[in-house]
XYZ file of C-alpha atoms in Angstrom:
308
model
C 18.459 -9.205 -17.335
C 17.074 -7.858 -20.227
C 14.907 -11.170 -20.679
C 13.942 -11.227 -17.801
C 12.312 -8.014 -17.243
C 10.517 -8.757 -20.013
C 9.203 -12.123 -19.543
C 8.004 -10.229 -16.185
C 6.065 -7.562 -18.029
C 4.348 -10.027 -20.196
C 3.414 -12.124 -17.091
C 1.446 -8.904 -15.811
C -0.780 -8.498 -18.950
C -2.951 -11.715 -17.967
C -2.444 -10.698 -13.998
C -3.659 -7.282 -14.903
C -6.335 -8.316 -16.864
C -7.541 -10.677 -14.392
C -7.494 -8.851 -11.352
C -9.333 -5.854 -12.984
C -11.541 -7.808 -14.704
C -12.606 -9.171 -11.117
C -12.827 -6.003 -9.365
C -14.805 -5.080 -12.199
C -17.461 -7.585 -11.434
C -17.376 -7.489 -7.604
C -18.212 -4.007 -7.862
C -21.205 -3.816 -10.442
C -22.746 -7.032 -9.077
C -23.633 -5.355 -5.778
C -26.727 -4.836 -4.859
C -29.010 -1.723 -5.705
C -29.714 0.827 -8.390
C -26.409 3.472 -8.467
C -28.541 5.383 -10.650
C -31.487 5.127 -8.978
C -30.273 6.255 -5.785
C -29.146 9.805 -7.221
C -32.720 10.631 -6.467
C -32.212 9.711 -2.304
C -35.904 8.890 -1.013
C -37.394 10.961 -4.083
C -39.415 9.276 -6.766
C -37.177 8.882 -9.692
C -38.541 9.396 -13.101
C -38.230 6.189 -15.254
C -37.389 7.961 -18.488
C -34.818 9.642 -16.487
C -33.297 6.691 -14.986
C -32.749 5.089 -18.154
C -31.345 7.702 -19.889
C -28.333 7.940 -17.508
C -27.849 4.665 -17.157
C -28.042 4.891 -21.287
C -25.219 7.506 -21.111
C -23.058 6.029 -18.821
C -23.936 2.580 -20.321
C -24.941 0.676 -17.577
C -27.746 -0.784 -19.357
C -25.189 -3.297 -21.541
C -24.301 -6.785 -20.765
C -21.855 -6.670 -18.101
C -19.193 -8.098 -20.397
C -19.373 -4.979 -22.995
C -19.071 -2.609 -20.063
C -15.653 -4.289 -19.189
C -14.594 -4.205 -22.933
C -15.309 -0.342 -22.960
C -13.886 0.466 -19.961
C -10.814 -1.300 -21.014
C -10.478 0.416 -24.126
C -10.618 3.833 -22.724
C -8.625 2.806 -20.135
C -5.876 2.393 -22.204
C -6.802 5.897 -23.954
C -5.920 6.905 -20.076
C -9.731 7.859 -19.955
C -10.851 6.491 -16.290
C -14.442 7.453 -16.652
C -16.709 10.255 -15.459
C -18.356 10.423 -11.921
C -22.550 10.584 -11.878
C -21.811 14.132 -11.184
C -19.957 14.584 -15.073
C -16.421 15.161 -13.287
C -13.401 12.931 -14.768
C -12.151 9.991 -12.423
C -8.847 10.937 -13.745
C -9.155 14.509 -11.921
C -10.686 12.873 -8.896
C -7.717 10.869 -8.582
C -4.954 13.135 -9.553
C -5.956 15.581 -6.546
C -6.031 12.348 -3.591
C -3.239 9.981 -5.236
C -0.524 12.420 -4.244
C -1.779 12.911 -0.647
C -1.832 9.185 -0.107
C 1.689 9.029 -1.640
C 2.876 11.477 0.424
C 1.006 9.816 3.680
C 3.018 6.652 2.672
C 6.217 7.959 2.282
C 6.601 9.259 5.712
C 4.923 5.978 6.859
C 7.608 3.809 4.736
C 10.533 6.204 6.280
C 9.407 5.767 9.830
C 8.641 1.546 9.133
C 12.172 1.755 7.567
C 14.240 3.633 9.571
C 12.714 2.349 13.057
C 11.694 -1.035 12.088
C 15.075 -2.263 11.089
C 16.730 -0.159 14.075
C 14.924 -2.122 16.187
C 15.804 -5.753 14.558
C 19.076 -5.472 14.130
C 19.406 -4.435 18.035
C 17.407 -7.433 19.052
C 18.986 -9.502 16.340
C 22.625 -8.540 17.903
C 21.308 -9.005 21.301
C 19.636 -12.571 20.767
C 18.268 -13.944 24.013
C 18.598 -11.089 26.157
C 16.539 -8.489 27.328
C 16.540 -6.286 24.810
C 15.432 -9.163 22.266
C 12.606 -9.892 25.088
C 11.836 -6.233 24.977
C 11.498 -5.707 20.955
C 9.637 -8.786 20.778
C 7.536 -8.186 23.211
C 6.368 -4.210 22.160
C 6.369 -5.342 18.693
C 3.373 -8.508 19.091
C 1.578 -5.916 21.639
C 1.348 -4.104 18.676
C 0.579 -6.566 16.313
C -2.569 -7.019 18.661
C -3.693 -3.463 18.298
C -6.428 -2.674 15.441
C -4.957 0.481 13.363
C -8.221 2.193 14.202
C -7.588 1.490 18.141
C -4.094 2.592 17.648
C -5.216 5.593 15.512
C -7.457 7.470 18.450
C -5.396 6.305 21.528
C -2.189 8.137 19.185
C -5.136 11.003 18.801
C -5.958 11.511 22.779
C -2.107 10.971 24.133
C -0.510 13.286 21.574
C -3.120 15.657 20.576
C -5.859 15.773 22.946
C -3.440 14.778 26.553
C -0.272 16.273 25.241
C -0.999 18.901 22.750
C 1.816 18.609 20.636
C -0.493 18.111 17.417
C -4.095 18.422 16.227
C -6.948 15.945 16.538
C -6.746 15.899 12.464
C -5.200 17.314 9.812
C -5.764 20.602 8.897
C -3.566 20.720 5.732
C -3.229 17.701 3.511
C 0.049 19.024 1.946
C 1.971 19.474 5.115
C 4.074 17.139 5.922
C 4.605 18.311 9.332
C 0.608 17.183 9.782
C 0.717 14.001 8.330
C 3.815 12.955 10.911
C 1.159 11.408 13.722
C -1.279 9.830 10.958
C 2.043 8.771 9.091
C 3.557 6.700 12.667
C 0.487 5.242 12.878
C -0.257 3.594 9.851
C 3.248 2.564 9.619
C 3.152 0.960 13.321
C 1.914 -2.344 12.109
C 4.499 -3.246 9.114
C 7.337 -1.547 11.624
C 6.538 -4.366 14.059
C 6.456 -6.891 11.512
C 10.076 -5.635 9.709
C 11.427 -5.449 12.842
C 10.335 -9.371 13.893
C 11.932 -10.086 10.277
C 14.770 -8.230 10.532
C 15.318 -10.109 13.645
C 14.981 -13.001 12.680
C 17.060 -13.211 9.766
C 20.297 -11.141 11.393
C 19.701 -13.725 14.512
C 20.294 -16.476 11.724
C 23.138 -14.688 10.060
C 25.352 -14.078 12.734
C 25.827 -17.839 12.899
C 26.484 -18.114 9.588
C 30.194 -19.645 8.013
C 30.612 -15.855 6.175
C 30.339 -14.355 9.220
C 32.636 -16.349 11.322
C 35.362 -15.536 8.576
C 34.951 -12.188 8.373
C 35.162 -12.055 12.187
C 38.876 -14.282 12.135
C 40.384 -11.780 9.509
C 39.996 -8.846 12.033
C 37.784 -6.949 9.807
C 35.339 -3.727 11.690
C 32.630 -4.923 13.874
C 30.784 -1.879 12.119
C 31.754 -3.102 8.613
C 30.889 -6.725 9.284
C 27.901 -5.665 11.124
C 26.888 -3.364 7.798
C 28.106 -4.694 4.762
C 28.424 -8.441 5.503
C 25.479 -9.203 8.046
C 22.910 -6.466 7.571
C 23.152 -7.046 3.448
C 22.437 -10.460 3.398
C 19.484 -9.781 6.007
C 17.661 -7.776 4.301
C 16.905 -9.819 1.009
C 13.115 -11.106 3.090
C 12.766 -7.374 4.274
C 13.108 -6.218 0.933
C 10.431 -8.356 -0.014
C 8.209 -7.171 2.645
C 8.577 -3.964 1.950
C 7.803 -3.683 -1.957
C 4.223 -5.620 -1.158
C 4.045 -3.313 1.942
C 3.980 0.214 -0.009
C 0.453 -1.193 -1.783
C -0.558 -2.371 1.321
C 0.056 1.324 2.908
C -1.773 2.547 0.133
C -4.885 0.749 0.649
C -4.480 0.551 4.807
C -4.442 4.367 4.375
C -8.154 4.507 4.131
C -8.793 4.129 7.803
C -5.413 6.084 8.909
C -7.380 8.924 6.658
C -10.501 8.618 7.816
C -9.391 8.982 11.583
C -7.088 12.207 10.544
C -9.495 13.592 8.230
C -6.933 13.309 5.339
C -7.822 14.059 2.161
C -6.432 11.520 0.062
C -7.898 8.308 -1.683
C -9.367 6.991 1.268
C -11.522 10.173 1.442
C -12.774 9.591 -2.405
C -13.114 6.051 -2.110
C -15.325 6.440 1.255
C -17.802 8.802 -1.047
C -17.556 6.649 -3.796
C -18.876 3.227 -1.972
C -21.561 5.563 -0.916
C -22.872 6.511 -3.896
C -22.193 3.518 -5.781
C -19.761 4.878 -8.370
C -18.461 1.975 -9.181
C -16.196 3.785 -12.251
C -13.968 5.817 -9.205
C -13.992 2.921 -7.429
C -12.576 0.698 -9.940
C -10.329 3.425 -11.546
C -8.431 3.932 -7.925
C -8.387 -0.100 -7.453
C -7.002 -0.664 -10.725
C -3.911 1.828 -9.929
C -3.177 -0.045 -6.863
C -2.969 -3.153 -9.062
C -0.572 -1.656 -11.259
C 1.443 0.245 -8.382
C 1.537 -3.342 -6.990
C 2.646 -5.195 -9.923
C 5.369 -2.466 -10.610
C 6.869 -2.755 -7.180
C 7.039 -7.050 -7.257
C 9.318 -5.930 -10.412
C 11.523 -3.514 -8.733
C 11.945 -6.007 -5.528
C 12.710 -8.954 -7.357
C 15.533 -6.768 -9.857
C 16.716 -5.640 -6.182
C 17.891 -9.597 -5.108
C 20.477 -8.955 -7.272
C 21.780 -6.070 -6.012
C 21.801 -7.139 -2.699
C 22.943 -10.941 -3.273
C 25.741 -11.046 -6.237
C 24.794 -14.812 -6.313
C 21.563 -14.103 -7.552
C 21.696 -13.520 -11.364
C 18.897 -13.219 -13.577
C 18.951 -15.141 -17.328
C-alpha cells in the first residue's frame, strides 16, 4: 500500500505541472491589455502602464512568468490582485463558502441519489424503476441555470418558504435550496448508476448464496449487494466533489453566494489572470487528492482488490 500511494504522488508532479502550466497559458494568451484596462475608457499613461506591468512582471517572456509563479507558489505565495490584495486572502474568505455549498450538495446527491437507485434497482422493470428513470433523464435535460430560477420562483417567490438569494453565506440553513440544486444533476446520474449496478448484482452467484443460507433480506440487501454496488459510485463521486466545486459558479451566481464563483466572476472581468489561476490550480490539486482517496477506497469496499 505503502508503494503504491507513493508511486501515485509521484504520478501527480508531471499531472500537476502540466495542467497548471496550461491554465497558465490559456489565461495570459487572451486577448487585451489587463493592465491597460485598469484605466476603463480613460487614457492610460504609458509610463504608467509599464511600470505595473514591470511590478507585477507581465512584461517577461511568458515562460519566466510561469517559472516565478511556480516558485512562489510553492513558498504558498499565490500572487497579489491589481488592487495590491493577496490571492491567498481572496481565496481563503470564498474557498470555505464553496466547501460548505458542496457539502450539503454531496449529502443531498448522496443520501437521495442512492435512495433512489437502490429502490429502482430492487424494483427492476416495474413502475417504480419506470418512475426513477424517468424523473432522473427529465432532469438530466434541465440546464442548472433553468433548474436554478424555476427552484427560485416555486420555493421562494410561489411558496415562500426561502429567499430569492442568500442573505448569509455562512448559514447553512440558506445554502439548503442553492445546495439541492446544484446537486440535482450528479443525484440523477448516481441514482441511474446506482441502478444499474444493484440491477446487475442481484443476479449475481454471491447473491443467490447468500439468499439459500437464509441470511436477512436487510443484511444481504446492505452488506452483500449495496457494497459491491457502490465501487462505480464511489468513483463518481470523488471526480464529482471537483466538479461541484467548479459547477458552483453558476449555482452562486443565481443565489448571490459569496464563494469562489463570486471572485472568479470579478476576476475574468478584470483580467486578473493571477486569482484566476491561483483558484484553478486548487481545484487541480483538490482533484488530484480525491482520485487518491477513491482509488485507496476499492479496497475497502472490495477485499479482492489489493494494492502492491
Amino acid at each position: 500500500m505503502g508503494r503504491y500511494v507513493a508511486r501515485r504522488l509521484l504520478q501527480m508532479i508531471p499531472v500537476f505541472i502540466g495542467t497548471t502550466l496550461l491554465i497558465f497559458l490559456m489565461v495570459h494568451s487572451l486577448p487585451g491589455d489587463p493592465v491597460r484596462a485598469m484605466w476603463g475608457d480613460k487614457a492610460a499613461d504609458p509610463a504608467q502602464v509599464a511600470q505595473l506591468r514591470h511590478e507585477f512582471g507581465l512584461d517577461l517572456p511568458m515562460w519566466q512568468q510561469y517559472l516565478n509563479y511556480m516558485a512562489d507558489l510553492f513558498k504558498g505565495d499565490f500572487g497579489t490582485t491589481f488592487g495590491g490584495r493577496p490571492v491567498l486572502d481572496e481565496m481563503s474568505m470564498a474557498f470555505p463558502v464553496t466547501v460548505r455549498l458542496t457539502l450539503v450538495a454531496l449529502t443531498i446527491e448522496i443520501v437521495l441519489g442512492i435512495a433512489l437507485g437502490v429502490w429502482a434497482g430492487l424494483k427492476a422493470g416495474r413502475a417504480v424503476d419506470t418512475g426513477v428513470l424517468a424523473f432522473t433523464l427529465i432532469v438530466i435535460s434541465i440546464p442548472v441555470f433553468v433548474l436554478g430560477y424555476l427552484a427560485q420562483t416555486l420555493f421562494a417567490d410561489t411558496l415562500g418558504w426561502v429567499t430569492p438569494s442568500v442573505q448569509d453565506s455562512m448559514d447553512i440553513g440558506q445554502l439548503m435550496l442553492p445546495g439541492f440544486v446544484l446537486a440535482m444533476l450528479s443525484l440523477a446520474y448516481v441514482a441511474r448508476l446506482t441502478r444499474t449496478t444493484v440491477a446487475e448484482n442481484r443476479r449475481a452467484d454471491y447473491m443467490r448464496t447468500a439468499m439459500a443460507k437464509g441470511l436477512p433480506r436487510g443484511r444481504i440487501v446492505g452488506v452483500h449487494l449495496l457494497r459491491n454496488s457502490l465501487i462505480p459510485v464511489i468513483t463518481f463521486l470523488g471526480s464529482d466533489i471537483g466538479a461541484l466545486m467548479g459547477g458552483a459558479v453558476v449555482t452562486e451566481g443565481i443565489f448571490n453566494v459569496q464563494g469562489v464563483g463570486n471572485v472568479l466572476f470579478h476576476a475574468l472581468g478584470q483580467r486578473e489572470g493571477s486569482t484566476i489561476v491561483g483558484i484553478v490550480t486548487v481545484f487541480v490539486l483538490i482533484f488530484l487528492v480525491l482520485n487518491l482517496i477513491v482509488d485507496l477506497l476499492y479496497a475497502v469496499l472490495d477485499p479482492r482488490i489489493r494494492y502492491a
